[in-house]
GROMACS .gro file of C-alpha atoms in nm:
model
  226
    1MET     CA    1  14.605  10.788   5.475
    2PRO     CA    2  14.387  10.475   5.464
    3TYR     CA    3  14.045  10.484   5.630
    4PRO     CA    4  14.026  10.864   5.673
    5GLU     CA    5  13.671  10.841   5.809
    6LEU     CA    6  13.755  10.592   6.083
    7ALA     CA    7  13.797  10.845   6.368
    8GLU     CA    8  13.465  11.008   6.288
    9ARG     CA    9  13.286  10.675   6.257
   10LEU     CA   10  13.435  10.552   6.583
   11ALA     CA   11  13.324  10.867   6.764
   12ALA     CA   12  12.969  10.808   6.641
   13VAL     CA   13  12.984  10.445   6.754
   14ARG     CA   14  13.109  10.538   7.100
   15ALA     CA   15  12.831  10.796   7.135
   16ALA     CA   16  12.574  10.535   7.033
   17ILE     CA   17  12.718  10.288   7.285
   18ASP     CA   18  12.694  10.549   7.561
   19GLY     CA   19  12.329  10.603   7.474
   20ALA     CA   20  12.260  10.229   7.474
   21LEU     CA   21  12.434  10.189   7.810
   22ALA     CA   22  12.213  10.459   7.958
   23ARG     CA   23  11.900  10.289   7.822
   24GLY     CA   24  12.001   9.937   7.915
   25GLY     CA   25  12.112   9.994   8.270
   26HIS     CA   26  12.354   9.699   8.297
   27GLN     CA   27  12.643   9.937   8.380
   28GLN     CA   28  12.897   9.725   8.193
   29ARG     CA   29  13.209   9.841   8.015
   30VAL     CA   30  13.199   9.782   7.640
   31THR     CA   31  13.500   9.692   7.425
   32VAL     CA   32  13.478   9.759   7.053
   33VAL     CA   33  13.642   9.474   6.861
   34ALA     CA   34  13.742   9.605   6.518
   35VAL     CA   35  13.671   9.330   6.264
   36THR     CA   36  13.941   9.354   5.997
   37LYS     CA   37  13.871   9.034   5.802
   38THR     CA   38  13.920   9.083   5.424
   39HIS     CA   39  14.097   9.416   5.492
   40GLY     CA   40  14.474   9.441   5.479
   41PRO     CA   41  14.721   9.512   5.759
   42GLU     CA   42  14.666   9.885   5.708
   43ALA     CA   43  14.319   9.846   5.863
   44VAL     CA   44  14.472   9.702   6.180
   45ARG     CA   45  14.721   9.988   6.200
   46ALA     CA   46  14.444  10.243   6.141
   47ALA     CA   47  14.239  10.081   6.417
   48TRP     CA   48  14.531  10.100   6.659
   49GLU     CA   49  14.598  10.463   6.576
   50ALA     CA   50  14.229  10.546   6.628
   51GLY     CA   51  14.241  10.394   6.976
   52LEU     CA   52  14.095  10.052   6.895
   53HIS     CA   53  14.322   9.798   7.061
   54ASP     CA   54  14.113   9.483   7.004
   55VAL     CA   55  14.096   9.332   6.655
   56GLY     CA   56  13.884   9.041   6.533
   57GLU     CA   57  13.975   8.802   6.254
   58ASN     CA   58  13.777   8.510   6.110
   59ARG     CA   59  14.064   8.296   5.986
   60VAL     CA   60  14.385   8.192   6.159
   61GLN     CA   61  14.594   8.215   5.841
   62GLU     CA   62  14.474   8.563   5.748
   63ALA     CA   63  14.545   8.687   6.099
   64ALA     CA   64  14.890   8.528   6.105
   65ALA     CA   65  14.989   8.712   5.787
   66LYS     CA   66  14.882   9.043   5.942
   67MET     CA   67  15.057   8.967   6.269
   68ALA     CA   68  15.379   8.908   6.076
   69ALA     CA   69  15.341   9.235   5.885
   70LEU     CA   70  15.268   9.458   6.185
   71ASP     CA   71  15.435   9.579   6.501
   72VAL     CA   72  15.128   9.730   6.671
   73PRO     CA   73  15.042   9.545   6.995
   74VAL     CA   74  14.671   9.491   6.938
   75ARG     CA   75  14.484   9.213   7.115
   76TRP     CA   76  14.387   8.961   6.850
   77HIS     CA   77  14.050   8.785   6.877
   78LEU     CA   78  13.959   8.481   6.669
   79ILE     CA   79  13.589   8.526   6.591
   80GLY     CA   80  13.542   8.273   6.310
   81HIS     CA   81  13.509   7.895   6.315
   82LEU     CA   82  13.827   7.718   6.425
   83GLN     CA   83  13.922   7.378   6.287
   84ARG     CA   84  14.071   7.147   6.548
   85ASN     CA   85  14.386   7.094   6.340
   86LYS     CA   86  14.463   7.467   6.371
   87VAL     CA   87  14.481   7.488   6.752
   88ARG     CA   88  14.861   7.491   6.749
   89GLN     CA   89  14.852   7.819   6.554
   90LEU     CA   90  14.681   8.021   6.826
   91ASP     CA   91  14.980   8.167   7.009
   92GLY     CA   92  14.920   8.518   6.877
   93PHE     CA   93  14.557   8.532   6.987
   94ALA     CA   94  14.446   8.681   7.317
   95LEU     CA   95  14.097   8.532   7.298
   96VAL     CA   96  13.924   8.258   7.098
   97GLN     CA   97  13.562   8.373   7.080
   98SER     CA   98  13.437   8.075   6.880
   99MET     CA   99  13.467   7.763   7.096
  100ASP     CA  100  13.159   7.602   6.946
  101SER     CA  101  13.164   7.230   7.036
  102PRO     CA  102  13.284   6.982   7.299
  103ARG     CA  103  13.533   6.834   7.050
  104LEU     CA  104  13.690   7.175   6.991
  105ALA     CA  105  13.691   7.240   7.366
  106ASP     CA  106  13.885   6.917   7.417
  107ALA     CA  107  14.136   7.010   7.145
  108LEU     CA  108  14.186   7.359   7.289
  109HIS     CA  109  14.231   7.214   7.639
  110ALA     CA  110  14.494   6.970   7.511
  111GLU     CA  111  14.681   7.253   7.340
  112GLY     CA  112  14.665   7.473   7.651
  113VAL     CA  113  14.812   7.190   7.856
  114ARG     CA  114  15.078   7.116   7.593
  115ARG     CA  115  15.200   7.474   7.576
  116GLY     CA  116  15.181   7.524   7.953
  117ARG     CA  117  14.950   7.823   7.925
  118PRO     CA  118  14.569   7.796   7.921
  119ILE     CA  119  14.379   7.936   7.624
  120ASP     CA  120  14.123   8.208   7.698
  121VAL     CA  121  13.796   8.130   7.523
  122LEU     CA  122  13.435   8.230   7.490
  123LEU     CA  123  13.164   7.966   7.460
  124GLN     CA  124  12.985   8.020   7.130
  125VAL     CA  125  12.614   7.974   7.192
  126ASN     CA  126  12.352   7.941   6.920
  127ALA     CA  127  12.100   8.142   7.119
  128SER     CA  128  11.879   8.202   6.815
  129GLY     CA  129  11.841   7.832   6.735
  130GLU     CA  130  11.919   7.880   6.366
  131ALA     CA  131  12.017   7.559   6.187
  132SER     CA  132  12.273   7.751   5.980
  133LYS     CA  133  12.469   7.869   6.285
  134GLY     CA  134  12.726   7.679   6.485
  135GLY     CA  135  12.765   7.679   6.859
  136TYR     CA  136  12.617   7.513   7.164
  137ALA     CA  137  12.240   7.489   7.188
  138PRO     CA  138  12.105   7.664   7.500
  139ASP     CA  139  12.010   7.332   7.662
  140GLU     CA  140  12.368   7.208   7.621
  141VAL     CA  141  12.523   7.494   7.814
  142VAL     CA  142  12.466   7.377   8.172
  143PRO     CA  143  12.611   7.024   8.131
  144GLU     CA  144  12.900   7.160   7.923
  145ALA     CA  145  12.969   7.432   8.179
  146GLU     CA  146  13.012   7.162   8.441
  147ARG     CA  147  13.228   6.946   8.214
  148LEU     CA  148  13.453   7.241   8.128
  149THR     CA  149  13.547   7.281   8.495
  150THR     CA  150  13.753   6.962   8.446
  151LEU     CA  151  13.954   7.109   8.155
  152PRO     CA  152  14.229   7.333   8.295
  153GLY     CA  153  14.377   7.397   7.950
  154VAL     CA  154  14.099   7.646   7.874
  155VAL     CA  155  13.974   7.945   8.071
  156VAL     CA  156  13.612   8.024   7.987
  157ARG     CA  157  13.581   8.403   7.993
  158GLY     CA  158  13.219   8.426   7.882
  159VAL     CA  159  12.984   8.378   7.588
  160MET     CA  160  12.970   8.480   7.222
  161THR     CA  161  12.657   8.473   7.009
  162MET     CA  162  12.530   8.597   6.672
  163ALA     CA  163  12.174   8.714   6.615
  164PRO     CA  164  11.981   8.635   6.296
  165PHE     CA  165  12.059   8.871   6.011
  166ASP     CA  166  11.792   9.141   5.973
  167ALA     CA  167  11.600   9.016   6.279
  168GLY     CA  168  11.342   9.237   6.443
  169GLU     CA  169  11.392   9.384   6.786
  170ARG     CA  170  11.192   9.115   6.968
  171VAL     CA  171  11.406   8.835   6.821
  172LEU     CA  172  11.727   9.031   6.886
  173ARG     CA  173  11.641   9.082   7.251
  174ALA     CA  174  11.542   8.718   7.298
  175THR     CA  175  11.870   8.603   7.138
  176PHE     CA  176  12.084   8.836   7.347
  177ALA     CA  177  11.895   8.747   7.667
  178GLY     CA  178  11.964   8.380   7.590
  179ALA     CA  179  12.336   8.452   7.568
  180ARG     CA  180  12.318   8.641   7.898
  181ALA     CA  181  12.153   8.338   8.060
  182ALA     CA  182  12.428   8.113   7.922
  183ARG     CA  183  12.694   8.338   8.074
  184ALA     CA  184  12.513   8.320   8.409
  185ALA     CA  185  12.515   7.940   8.388
  186LEU     CA  186  12.891   7.941   8.331
  187ALA     CA  187  12.949   8.177   8.623
  188GLU     CA  188  12.723   7.966   8.845
  189VAL     CA  189  12.965   7.673   8.831
  190GLY     CA  190  13.273   7.888   8.884
  191HIS     CA  191  13.397   7.999   8.543
  192PRO     CA  192  13.531   8.359   8.530
  193ALA     CA  193  13.266   8.433   8.270
  194ALA     CA  194  13.247   8.813   8.267
  195GLU     CA  195  13.235   8.870   7.889
  196LEU     CA  196  12.933   8.879   7.662
  197SER     CA  197  13.039   8.922   7.298
  198MET     CA  198  12.732   9.002   7.092
  199GLY     CA  199  12.623   9.269   6.852
  200MET     CA  200  12.756   9.356   6.509
  201SER     CA  201  12.723   9.657   6.282
  202GLY     CA  202  12.347   9.621   6.238
  203ASP     CA  203  12.237   9.538   6.592
  204TYR     CA  204  12.509   9.648   6.836
  205GLU     CA  205  12.300   9.911   7.014
  206VAL     CA  206  12.035   9.656   7.113
  207ALA     CA  207  12.314   9.416   7.217
  208VAL     CA  208  12.463   9.679   7.447
  209GLU     CA  209  12.119   9.750   7.595
  210GLU     CA  210  12.099   9.375   7.667
  211GLY     CA  211  12.438   9.365   7.841
  212ALA     CA  212  12.706   9.314   7.574
  213THR     CA  213  13.059   9.374   7.699
  214MET     CA  214  13.208   9.332   7.349
  215VAL     CA  215  13.068   9.437   7.012
  216ARG     CA  216  13.223   9.317   6.686
  217LEU     CA  217  13.217   9.593   6.424
  218GLY     CA  218  13.361   9.581   6.074
  219THR     CA  219  13.157   9.748   5.799
  220LEU     CA  220  13.042  10.025   6.031
  221LEU     CA  221  13.404  10.125   6.096
  222PHE     CA  222  13.588  10.042   5.775
  223GLY     CA  223  13.314  10.044   5.513
  224ALA     CA  224  13.232   9.762   5.276
  225ARG     CA  225  13.529   9.583   5.123
  226GLY     CA  226  13.535   9.644   4.751
   0.00000   0.00000   0.00000
């Protein structure tokens, strides 16, 4: 059986999330998104059997191969950068977490209109201000939130952010609070922005304390890919 430690690891994660919820006091529900990038289809099946029904992939092509190989009805999340020429390959995804620019927003809107079904997205916000990270700058969020109300081909469900690798607690909390403010700005102009996807294997407890509704966990659940 692949990933024999998954159930035990997941139980530990859920206990840690419960503790973080109690400390944080935001009273949100938290979805664990199992990040299966670089792992084979057997990781997705193991996730489903362990009770993880949301799966995150970085690349459209890698996800498509797994979708074709599996019959488990997980909810697929695209969490990696999306090239505009790949928007027609999104039918299998429940949520695009990485809408990181106005040009991509326009392409996703056009595809949602073309297919007659809007695409659910999260606005990727570079809340840490790192030059190496993509996403909207915090000062771009308010004008873009207003512009996005004119694009019916996308439904903005919330915000996604990534904190700096190995950041201290003060920087983590500032980054996650910035994402929370961006979500509030989206909601202020009428978007159904309930989701806050932030927190990965190294910082998910702080993210939950700061209000995360989704945490994206790979190594912590499946181990390092050899």
